CSV table of C-alpha atoms and ligand atoms in Angstrom, one decimal:
chain,number,residue,atom,x,y,z
V,1,MET,CA,133.8,102.3,37.3
V,2,GLY,CA,131.3,103.6,39.9
V,3,ASP,CA,132.3,105.6,42.9
V,4,ALA,CA,133.0,103.9,46.2
V,5,ASP,CA,132.6,104.3,49.9
V,6,VAL,CA,136.1,103.1,50.5
V,7,LEU,CA,138.8,103.1,47.9
V,8,ILE,CA,141.9,101.1,48.6
V,9,ILE,CA,145.0,101.8,46.5
V,10,GLY,CA,147.1,98.6,46.3
V,11,ALA,CA,145.7,95.1,46.6
V,12,GLY,CA,148.8,93.5,48.1
V,13,ALA,CA,148.9,91.8,51.6
V,14,ALA,CA,147.9,95.0,53.5
V,15,GLY,CA,145.4,96.3,51.0
V,16,LEU,CA,143.6,93.0,50.7
V,17,MET,CA,143.4,92.7,54.5
V,18,ALA,CA,142.1,96.3,54.8
V,19,ALA,CA,139.6,95.6,52.0
V,20,ILE,CA,138.3,92.4,53.6
V,21,TRP,CA,137.9,93.9,57.0
V,22,ALA,CA,136.3,97.2,55.8
V,23,ALA,CA,133.7,95.1,53.8
V,24,ARG,CA,133.1,92.7,56.7
V,25,THR,CA,132.8,95.6,59.2
V,26,ALA,CA,130.4,97.6,57.0
V,27,PRO,CA,128.4,95.0,55.1
V,28,GLY,CA,126.8,96.4,51.9
V,29,ALA,CA,129.4,99.3,51.7
V,30,GLU,CA,131.0,99.8,48.3
V,31,VAL,CA,134.7,98.7,48.9
V,32,LEU,CA,136.9,99.1,45.8
V,33,ALA,CA,140.5,98.1,45.6
V,34,LEU,CA,142.7,99.3,42.7
V,35,ASP,CA,146.0,97.8,41.8
V,36,SER,CA,148.5,98.7,39.1
V,37,ALA,CA,149.6,95.2,38.6
V,38,ARG,CA,148.5,93.0,35.7
V,39,LYS,CA,148.7,90.0,37.9
V,40,LEU,CA,147.7,90.4,41.5
V,41,GLY,CA,149.7,89.4,44.5
V,42,ALA,CA,153.1,89.0,42.9
V,43,LYS,CA,154.9,89.6,46.2
V,44,ILE,CA,152.8,87.0,48.1
V,45,LEU,CA,153.5,84.5,45.3
V,46,VAL,CA,157.3,84.9,45.5
V,47,SER,CA,157.4,85.2,49.3
V,48,GLY,CA,159.1,82.6,51.4
V,49,GLY,CA,160.6,81.0,48.3
V,50,GLY,CA,157.1,80.4,46.9
V,51,ARG,CA,155.8,79.0,50.2
V,52,CYS,CA,154.8,82.3,51.8
V,53,ASN,CA,156.1,82.6,55.3
V,54,VAL,CA,152.8,84.1,56.6
V,55,THR,CA,153.9,84.9,60.1
V,56,HIS,CA,156.1,83.9,63.0
V,57,GLU,CA,155.0,82.1,66.2
V,58,ARG,CA,156.3,85.0,68.3
V,59,VAL,CA,156.2,88.6,67.0
V,60,MET,CA,157.5,91.4,69.1
V,61,GLU,CA,158.1,95.0,68.4
V,62,ARG,CA,161.9,94.3,68.7
V,63,ASP,CA,161.7,92.3,65.5
V,64,PHE,CA,161.1,95.5,63.6
V,65,ALA,CA,162.9,98.7,62.9
V,66,GLY,CA,161.8,102.2,61.7
V,67,SER,CA,159.2,104.0,63.8
V,68,SER,CA,159.4,103.7,67.6
V,69,PRO,CA,158.9,100.2,69.2
V,70,HIS,CA,156.1,101.6,71.3
V,71,ALA,CA,154.2,102.8,68.2
V,72,ILE,CA,154.8,99.4,66.4
V,73,ARG,CA,153.6,97.5,69.4
V,74,LYS,CA,150.3,99.5,69.5
V,75,VAL,CA,149.4,98.2,66.1
V,76,LEU,CA,150.7,94.7,66.4
V,77,ARG,CA,148.8,93.9,69.6
V,78,ARG,CA,145.5,94.8,67.8
V,79,PHE,CA,145.9,91.8,65.6
V,80,ASP,CA,148.4,89.3,67.0
V,81,VAL,CA,149.8,86.0,65.7
V,82,ARG,CA,146.8,84.1,67.2
V,83,ASP,CA,144.4,86.4,65.3
V,84,THR,CA,146.4,85.8,62.1
V,85,ILE,CA,146.2,82.0,62.5
V,86,THR,CA,142.5,82.2,63.2
V,87,PHE,CA,141.9,84.5,60.3
V,88,PHE,CA,143.7,82.3,57.8
V,89,GLN,CA,142.1,79.1,59.2
V,90,GLU,CA,138.7,80.7,58.7
V,91,ILE,CA,139.4,81.6,55.1
V,92,GLY,CA,140.7,78.1,54.4
V,93,VAL,CA,144.5,78.4,55.0
V,94,ARG,CA,145.8,76.2,57.7
V,95,LEU,CA,149.2,77.2,59.0
V,96,LYS,CA,152.0,74.9,60.2
V,97,ARG,CA,155.0,75.9,62.4
V,98,GLU,CA,158.5,75.1,61.3
V,99,GLU,CA,161.4,74.5,63.6
V,100,THR,CA,162.6,78.1,63.3
V,101,GLY,CA,159.2,79.3,64.5
V,102,LYS,CA,158.1,80.5,61.0
V,103,LEU,CA,154.6,79.7,60.0
V,104,PHE,CA,153.8,78.5,56.5
V,105,PRO,CA,150.6,77.2,54.9
V,106,THR,CA,150.3,73.4,55.2
V,107,THR,CA,150.1,73.4,51.4
V,108,ASP,CA,153.6,74.9,51.2
V,109,SER,CA,152.1,77.0,48.4
V,110,ALA,CA,152.0,80.8,48.4
V,111,ARG,CA,149.4,80.5,45.6
V,112,SER,CA,147.0,78.9,48.0
V,113,VAL,CA,147.4,81.9,50.4
V,114,LEU,CA,146.7,84.4,47.6
V,115,THR,CA,143.8,82.4,46.2
V,116,LYS,CA,142.1,82.3,49.6
V,117,LEU,CA,142.7,85.9,50.3
V,118,LEU,CA,141.1,86.9,47.0
V,119,ALA,CA,138.2,84.6,47.6
V,120,ALA,CA,137.7,86.1,51.1
V,121,ALA,CA,137.7,89.6,49.5
V,122,THR,CA,135.1,88.6,46.9
V,123,GLU,CA,133.0,86.9,49.5
V,124,ALA,CA,133.0,90.0,51.7
V,125,GLY,CA,131.8,92.0,48.7
V,126,VAL,CA,135.1,93.7,47.7
V,127,ARG,CA,135.5,94.8,44.1
V,128,ILE,CA,139.1,94.6,42.8
V,129,ALA,CA,140.0,96.4,39.6
V,130,HIS,CA,143.4,96.0,37.9
V,131,PRO,CA,145.6,97.0,36.2
V,132,ARG,CA,144.6,100.4,37.5
V,133,ARG,CA,147.6,102.4,38.4
V,134,VAL,CA,146.7,105.5,40.5
V,135,GLU,CA,148.7,108.5,39.4
V,136,SER,CA,147.2,111.2,41.6
V,137,VAL,CA,144.7,111.8,44.4
V,138,LYS,CA,142.8,115.0,44.8
V,139,VAL,CA,141.1,116.1,48.0
V,140,LYS,CA,137.5,117.0,47.5
V,141,PRO,CA,135.2,118.9,50.0
V,142,VAL,CA,134.0,115.4,51.1
V,143,GLY,CA,136.3,112.5,50.3
V,144,PHE,CA,138.9,112.0,47.5
V,145,GLU,CA,139.1,111.7,43.8
V,146,VAL,CA,141.6,109.2,42.5
V,147,GLU,CA,142.9,109.4,38.9
V,148,GLY,CA,144.9,107.3,36.4
V,149,ASN,CA,145.1,106.9,32.7
V,150,TRP,CA,142.0,104.7,33.0
V,151,GLY,CA,139.8,107.5,34.3
V,152,GLN,CA,138.9,108.6,37.8
V,153,VAL,CA,136.8,107.5,40.7
V,154,SER,CA,135.7,109.2,43.9
V,155,ALA,CA,135.4,107.8,47.4
V,156,ARG,CA,134.6,109.0,50.8
V,157,HIS,CA,137.5,107.2,52.4
V,158,LEU,CA,140.9,106.3,51.1
V,159,VAL,CA,143.3,103.6,52.2
V,160,LEU,CA,146.8,103.9,50.9
V,161,ALA,CA,148.4,100.4,50.8
V,162,THR,CA,150.9,100.8,48.0
V,163,GLY,CA,153.8,99.0,49.7
V,164,GLY,CA,157.3,100.3,49.4
V,165,LYS,CA,159.9,100.2,46.7
V,166,SER,CA,161.2,96.7,47.0
V,167,LEU,CA,160.8,94.4,44.0
V,168,PRO,CA,159.4,97.3,41.8
V,169,LYS,CA,158.5,94.9,39.0
V,170,SER,CA,155.8,93.5,41.3
V,171,GLY,CA,154.0,96.9,41.1
V,172,SER,CA,155.3,98.5,44.3
V,173,ASP,CA,157.5,101.2,42.7
V,174,GLY,CA,157.4,103.8,45.4
V,175,HIS,CA,154.8,106.0,43.7
V,176,GLY,CA,152.6,105.6,46.8
V,177,TYR,CA,155.2,107.7,48.7
V,178,GLU,CA,154.6,110.6,46.3
V,179,ILE,CA,150.8,110.2,46.7
V,180,ALA,CA,151.3,110.3,50.5
V,181,ARG,CA,153.3,113.5,50.2
V,182,THR,CA,150.6,115.2,48.1
V,183,LEU,CA,148.2,114.3,51.0
V,184,ASP,CA,150.3,116.2,53.5
V,185,HIS,CA,152.4,113.4,54.8
V,186,SER,CA,156.1,113.5,55.3
V,187,LEU,CA,158.6,110.7,54.6
V,188,THR,CA,161.6,109.6,56.6
V,189,PRO,CA,164.7,111.4,55.5
V,190,ARG,CA,166.0,108.2,53.9
V,191,ILE,CA,164.1,105.3,52.2
V,192,PHE,CA,166.4,102.4,51.5
V,193,PRO,CA,166.5,98.7,50.7
V,194,ALA,CA,166.3,96.3,53.7
V,195,LEU,CA,166.6,92.5,53.8
V,196,VAL,CA,168.9,93.0,50.9
V,197,PRO,CA,172.0,91.0,49.8
V,198,LEU,CA,175.4,92.8,50.1
V,199,THR,CA,178.1,93.0,47.5
V,200,LEU,CA,181.8,92.4,47.9
V,201,PRO,CA,184.6,93.5,45.5
V,202,PRO,CA,185.5,91.3,42.5
V,203,GLY,CA,188.1,88.7,43.5
V,204,HIS,CA,187.0,88.5,47.1
V,205,PHE,CA,187.2,84.8,48.2
V,206,CYS,CA,183.5,84.8,49.2
V,207,ARG,CA,182.6,85.4,45.6
V,208,GLU,CA,184.7,82.4,44.5
V,209,LEU,CA,182.8,80.2,47.0
V,210,SER,CA,179.4,80.8,45.6
V,211,GLY,CA,176.9,78.4,47.0
V,212,ILE,CA,178.6,77.7,50.3
V,213,ALA,CA,176.4,78.4,53.3
V,214,VAL,CA,177.5,78.3,56.9
V,215,PRO,CA,176.2,79.5,60.2
V,216,ALA,CA,178.0,82.7,61.2
V,217,SER,CA,177.6,85.8,63.3
V,218,LEU,CA,177.6,89.3,61.8
V,219,GLU,CA,178.1,92.6,63.6
V,220,VAL,CA,177.8,96.2,62.4
V,221,GLN,CA,180.3,98.4,64.2
V,222,ASN,CA,180.7,102.1,64.1
V,223,ALA,CA,184.1,103.7,63.4
V,224,MET,CA,185.0,103.4,67.1
V,225,GLY,CA,184.3,99.7,67.1
V,226,ARG,CA,181.0,100.0,69.1
V,227,ARG,CA,178.5,97.3,68.2
V,228,LEU,CA,175.4,98.8,66.5
V,229,ALA,CA,173.6,95.5,65.5
V,230,ALA,CA,174.3,91.8,65.5
V,231,PHE,CA,172.6,88.8,63.9
V,232,SER,CA,173.5,85.1,63.7
V,233,GLY,CA,172.3,82.6,61.2
V,234,SER,CA,173.0,81.0,57.9
V,235,THR,CA,175.3,83.0,55.7
V,236,LEU,CA,175.5,82.3,52.0
V,237,CYS,CA,178.4,83.1,49.7
V,238,THR,CA,177.2,84.2,46.3
V,239,HIS,CA,178.8,85.2,43.0
V,240,PHE,CA,178.3,88.9,44.0
V,241,GLY,CA,179.1,88.7,47.7
V,242,LEU,CA,176.9,87.6,50.6
V,243,SER,CA,173.3,86.7,51.2
V,244,GLY,CA,171.3,84.3,53.5
V,245,PRO,CA,169.2,85.2,56.5
V,246,SER,CA,172.0,86.7,58.7
V,247,VAL,CA,173.1,89.0,55.9
V,248,LEU,CA,169.6,90.0,55.0
V,249,ASP,CA,168.7,90.7,58.6
V,250,ILE,CA,171.8,92.9,59.2
V,251,SER,CA,171.8,94.6,55.9
V,252,ARG,CA,169.4,97.5,56.9
V,253,TYR,CA,171.5,98.3,59.9
V,254,TYR,CA,174.7,98.3,57.8
V,255,VAL,CA,173.2,100.3,54.9
V,256,ASP,CA,171.7,102.8,57.3
V,257,ALA,CA,174.8,103.4,59.4
V,258,LYS,CA,177.1,103.5,56.4
V,259,ALA,CA,175.1,106.3,54.9
V,260,THR,CA,175.9,108.6,57.8
V,261,ASP,CA,179.2,107.2,59.0
V,262,PRO,CA,181.6,106.0,56.3
V,263,GLY,CA,183.7,104.3,59.0
V,264,THR,CA,180.9,101.8,59.6
V,265,ARG,CA,182.2,98.2,59.4
V,266,LEU,CA,180.6,94.8,58.9
V,267,VAL,CA,182.5,92.1,60.9
V,268,ILE,CA,181.9,88.4,60.6
V,269,ASN,CA,182.6,85.5,63.0
V,270,TRP,CA,182.8,82.4,61.0
V,271,LEU,CA,182.8,80.3,64.2
V,272,PRO,CA,179.6,81.7,65.9
V,273,GLY,CA,179.5,81.4,69.6
V,274,LYS,CA,183.3,81.2,69.8
V,275,SER,CA,185.4,84.1,71.1
V,276,GLY,CA,188.8,85.0,69.7
V,277,GLN,CA,190.4,83.8,73.0
V,278,GLU,CA,188.8,80.4,72.7
V,279,VAL,CA,189.8,80.0,69.1
V,280,ASP,CA,193.3,81.1,69.9
V,281,ALA,CA,193.6,78.6,72.7
V,282,GLU,CA,192.3,75.8,70.4
V,283,LEU,CA,194.8,76.7,67.8
V,284,GLN,CA,197.6,76.6,70.4
V,285,GLY,CA,196.6,73.0,71.3
V,286,ARG,CA,196.7,71.6,67.8
V,287,GLY,CA,200.3,70.4,68.0
V,288,LYS,CA,200.6,67.5,65.6
V,289,LEU,CA,197.4,68.2,63.8
V,290,LYS,CA,197.3,70.1,60.5
V,291,VAL,CA,195.5,73.4,61.2
V,292,LEU,CA,193.5,72.9,58.0
V,293,LYS,CA,192.3,69.6,59.3
V,294,HIS,CA,191.3,71.2,62.6
V,295,LEU,CA,189.3,73.9,60.8
V,296,THR,CA,187.6,71.5,58.3
V,297,LYS,CA,185.9,69.8,61.3
V,298,VAL,CA,183.6,72.8,61.5
V,299,LEU,CA,184.0,74.6,58.2
V,300,PRO,CA,183.6,73.5,54.6
V,301,ASP,CA,187.0,72.6,53.1
V,302,ARG,CA,187.1,75.4,50.5
V,303,LEU,CA,186.1,78.0,53.0
V,304,ALA,CA,188.7,76.8,55.6
V,305,GLU,CA,191.4,77.0,52.9
V,306,ALA,CA,190.3,80.5,51.8
V,307,LEU,CA,190.3,81.8,55.4
V,308,MET,CA,193.8,80.4,56.0
V,309,GLN,CA,195.0,82.1,52.8
V,310,ALA,CA,193.3,85.4,53.8
V,311,ALA,CA,195.2,85.1,57.1
V,312,GLY,CA,198.4,84.6,55.2
V,313,VAL,CA,198.9,81.1,56.7
V,314,SER,CA,199.9,78.1,54.6
V,315,THR,CA,197.2,75.4,54.4
V,316,GLU,CA,200.1,72.9,55.0
V,317,VAL,CA,201.0,74.2,58.4
V,318,TYR,CA,200.7,72.0,61.5
V,319,GLY,CA,199.6,73.3,64.9
V,320,HIS,CA,203.1,73.3,66.3
V,321,GLY,CA,204.4,75.2,63.2
V,322,LEU,CA,202.1,78.2,63.7
V,323,THR,CA,204.0,81.3,64.7
V,324,ARG,CA,202.3,83.6,67.2
V,325,PRO,CA,201.7,86.3,64.5
V,326,GLN,CA,200.1,83.7,62.2
V,327,ARG,CA,197.9,82.4,65.0
V,328,LEU,CA,196.7,85.9,65.9
V,329,SER,CA,196.1,86.7,62.2
V,330,LEU,CA,194.1,83.4,61.7
V,331,THR,CA,192.1,84.0,64.9
V,332,LYS,CA,191.2,87.5,63.7
V,333,ILE,CA,190.2,86.2,60.3
V,334,LEU,CA,188.1,83.4,61.8
V,335,THR,CA,186.3,85.5,64.5
V,336,ARG,CA,186.6,89.2,63.6
V,337,MET,CA,187.0,89.4,59.9
V,338,GLU,CA,186.0,92.7,58.3
V,339,LEU,CA,184.0,92.3,55.2
V,340,PRO,CA,184.9,95.0,52.6
V,341,VAL,CA,181.2,95.6,51.5
V,342,THR,CA,181.0,97.6,48.3
V,343,GLY,CA,177.2,98.1,48.5
V,344,ASP,CA,173.8,96.4,48.4
V,345,ARG,CA,171.9,94.9,45.5
V,346,GLY,CA,169.2,97.6,45.6
V,347,PHE,CA,165.5,97.6,45.6
V,348,GLY,CA,165.3,95.0,42.8
V,349,PHE,CA,166.6,92.4,45.2
V,350,ALA,CA,165.4,93.7,48.5
V,351,GLU,CA,162.6,92.0,50.4
V,352,VAL,CA,161.4,95.1,52.1
V,353,THR,CA,161.8,98.8,52.3
V,354,ALA,CA,163.2,100.7,55.3
V,355,GLY,CA,161.7,104.1,55.9
V,356,GLY,CA,158.4,105.6,54.7
V,357,VAL,CA,155.6,107.5,56.4
V,358,PRO,CA,156.4,107.9,60.1
V,359,LEU,CA,153.8,106.2,62.4
V,360,GLY,CA,153.8,109.4,64.4
V,361,GLU,CA,151.7,110.9,61.6
V,362,LEU,CA,148.9,108.3,62.1
V,363,HIS,CA,146.3,107.6,64.8
V,364,LEU,CA,147.5,104.1,65.7
V,365,ASP,CA,144.2,102.8,66.9
V,366,THR,CA,142.8,103.3,63.4
V,367,MET,CA,145.8,103.9,61.1
V,368,GLU,CA,144.0,107.1,60.1
V,369,SER,CA,146.1,110.1,59.0
V,370,ARG,CA,146.4,112.9,61.5
V,371,ALA,CA,146.8,115.3,58.6
V,372,ARG,CA,143.9,114.1,56.4
V,373,PRO,CA,140.9,112.7,58.1
V,374,GLY,CA,139.4,110.0,55.9
V,375,LEU,CA,142.8,108.8,54.7
V,376,PHE,CA,144.2,105.6,56.2
V,377,LEU,CA,147.7,104.0,55.6
V,378,CYS,CA,148.8,100.5,56.2
V,379,GLY,CA,151.6,98.0,55.2
V,380,GLU,CA,155.0,98.6,54.0
V,381,ILE,CA,154.4,102.3,53.0
V,382,CYS,CA,154.7,103.0,56.7
V,383,ASP,CA,158.1,103.4,58.3
V,384,VAL,CA,158.2,99.8,59.6
V,385,ASP,CA,160.4,97.0,58.4
V,386,GLY,CA,160.8,93.6,60.0
V,387,ARG,CA,163.5,90.9,60.1
V,388,ILE,CA,163.3,87.7,58.1
V,389,GLY,CA,160.7,85.2,59.4
V,390,GLY,CA,157.2,86.3,58.6
V,391,PHE,CA,157.4,89.6,60.4
V,392,ASN,CA,156.7,91.8,57.4
V,393,PHE,CA,153.6,90.0,56.6
V,394,GLN,CA,152.4,90.2,60.2
V,395,TRP,CA,152.8,93.9,60.0
V,396,ALA,CA,150.8,94.0,56.8
V,397,TRP,CA,148.0,91.8,58.3
V,398,ALA,CA,147.9,93.8,61.5
V,399,SER,CA,148.0,97.3,60.1
V,400,GLY,CA,145.6,96.3,57.3
V,401,TYR,CA,143.2,94.9,59.8
V,402,VAL,CA,143.3,98.0,62.0
V,403,ALA,CA,142.8,100.3,59.0
V,404,GLY,CA,140.0,98.1,57.5
V,405,VAL,CA,138.0,97.8,60.7
V,406,ALA,CA,138.4,101.5,61.4
V,407,VAL,CA,137.3,102.6,58.0
V,408,GLY,CA,134.4,100.2,58.1
V,409,ARG,CA,133.3,101.6,61.5
V,410,LYS,CA,133.5,105.1,60.1
V,411,LEU,CA,131.1,104.2,57.4
V,412,GLN,CA,128.7,102.8,59.8
V,413,GLY,CA,128.9,105.6,62.3
X,501,FAD,C1,161.1,88.1,47.3
X,501,FAD,C2,160.4,88.5,48.6
X,501,FAD,C3,160.1,87.5,49.5
X,501,FAD,C4,159.4,87.9,50.7
X,501,FAD,N1,159.0,86.9,51.5
X,501,FAD,C5,158.4,87.2,52.7
X,501,FAD,C6,158.0,86.2,53.6
X,501,FAD,O1,158.1,85.0,53.3
X,501,FAD,N2,157.4,86.6,54.8
X,501,FAD,C7,157.1,88.0,55.1
X,501,FAD,O2,156.6,88.3,56.1
X,501,FAD,N3,157.5,88.9,54.2
X,501,FAD,C8,158.0,88.6,53.0
X,501,FAD,N4,158.4,89.6,52.1
X,501,FAD,C9,157.9,91.0,52.4
X,501,FAD,C10,156.4,91.1,52.1
X,501,FAD,O3,156.1,90.6,50.9
X,501,FAD,C11,156.0,92.6,52.2
X,501,FAD,O4,156.5,93.2,53.3
X,501,FAD,C12,154.5,92.7,52.0
X,501,FAD,O5,154.1,92.2,50.8
X,501,FAD,C13,154.1,94.2,52.1
X,501,FAD,O6,152.7,94.3,51.9
X,501,FAD,P1,152.0,95.6,51.3
X,501,FAD,O7,150.6,95.2,51.0
X,501,FAD,O8,152.3,96.7,52.2
X,501,FAD,O9,152.8,95.9,50.0
X,501,FAD,P2,152.9,95.1,48.6
X,501,FAD,O10,152.8,93.6,48.9
X,501,FAD,O11,154.1,95.6,47.9
X,501,FAD,O12,151.6,95.5,47.8
X,501,FAD,C14,151.4,96.8,47.3
X,501,FAD,C15,150.4,96.8,46.1
X,501,FAD,O13,150.2,98.1,45.7
X,501,FAD,C16,150.2,98.2,44.3
X,501,FAD,N5,150.5,99.5,43.9
X,501,FAD,C17,151.6,100.2,44.2
X,501,FAD,N6,151.5,101.5,43.7
X,501,FAD,C18,150.3,101.6,43.1
X,501,FAD,C19,149.6,102.6,42.5
X,501,FAD,N7,150.2,103.8,42.3
X,501,FAD,N8,148.4,102.4,42.0
X,501,FAD,C20,147.8,101.2,42.2
X,501,FAD,N9,148.4,100.1,42.8
X,501,FAD,C21,149.6,100.3,43.3
X,501,FAD,C22,151.2,97.1,43.9
X,501,FAD,O14,151.0,96.7,42.6
X,501,FAD,C23,151.0,96.0,44.9
X,501,FAD,O15,150.2,95.0,44.5
X,501,FAD,C24,159.0,89.2,50.9
X,501,FAD,C25,159.3,90.2,49.9
X,501,FAD,C26,160.0,89.8,48.8
X,501,FAD,C27,160.2,90.9,47.7
């Protein structure tokens, strides 16, 4: 393998984007991408349930966590949603907007996104070599030398786009963090799974209701009851606990807060938009109606039964038969039920990684390292994680674009 002008470690979403734009910006330059995976683009292929949620119609810094919103915005605005739509259209992927605001390829096929990205890379003149896991990087007087059990290769500029630790079998096993460290970068004190399902103890009724999905609101509260984060959306009961968009979205806030404050609580409102007072008033007015019947108007039968049991109220009781303590107990279970979360399902099931290289260590107009000129970072390796909806890919496209153009300009300059 010959030496390169630009070497990109990782040919996932961010790495491919950086490679395409480096090669487009500096035509004729030798742009080489190395990836450890036998099959490229595993994460793109599994994304969005195999349909690849490429981006979202509206992407704001508040859709992300990690580094400061100001820093995240600086990168996002360099390559916004309109740019993403235009870029994909130009490489042959038309996007369609769904009701939720998520954008998917009109083909509904993640494979078509990957195929077109790879074709665009080839057309721009990018070489991709895989499986080529990079074990270590040495700094040379000019440039870098990258090594693996396949040999070594040198390059004037290096782009680190190794992703995070989520779904390690896809090739993103966190080794990139170690490489970043050897190149004088620090990592956030904690690197943990985000967009991850949460587990409940064996025997919890949610586990018995596997497959039931309902709209619900979730709230992370600290030990004093102060709200730290809140999300609403579809909530899915599973054989291990809870999943679905609302749970995935709130998971990083729960996992993060719980690590430092064991008193952190996750509280669910099974009747989103309704306050305890409203529900209490409704229950008071149910006179001759069975309470269960009242609840099954808005909740699946089995869930309504389970919630009544959890509140210690018979499923046979009529409105007028509810005692005050029973009513208060049921209202609490319906609108402020604490979920006894036992943990999360870990990186193997997480869609993204929270934590990584702080954006403060990069020049955000180029994604170039402040510590190591000639080194660029982009994608999930950075301390940025988005919510469900195409935001994580938008970060990968935007940061990959910024790094690619900047490295291309450096070659020309
Ligand atoms: C199941 C699932 C579904 C998802 N769905 C969506 C979605 O629909 N929309 C959305 O916006 N986001 C989604 N995401 C998140 C999104 O896939 C990631 O945020 C995004 O892929 C990150 O891009 P990246 O290029 O930074 O990292 P990755 O895509 O992880 O790519 C990193 C690449 O680097 C390679 N690599 C790692 N270490 C080395 C090494 N040492 N040497 C050589 N190569 C290496 C890996 O093999 C990999 O190909 C999903 C994630 C998962 C797991």
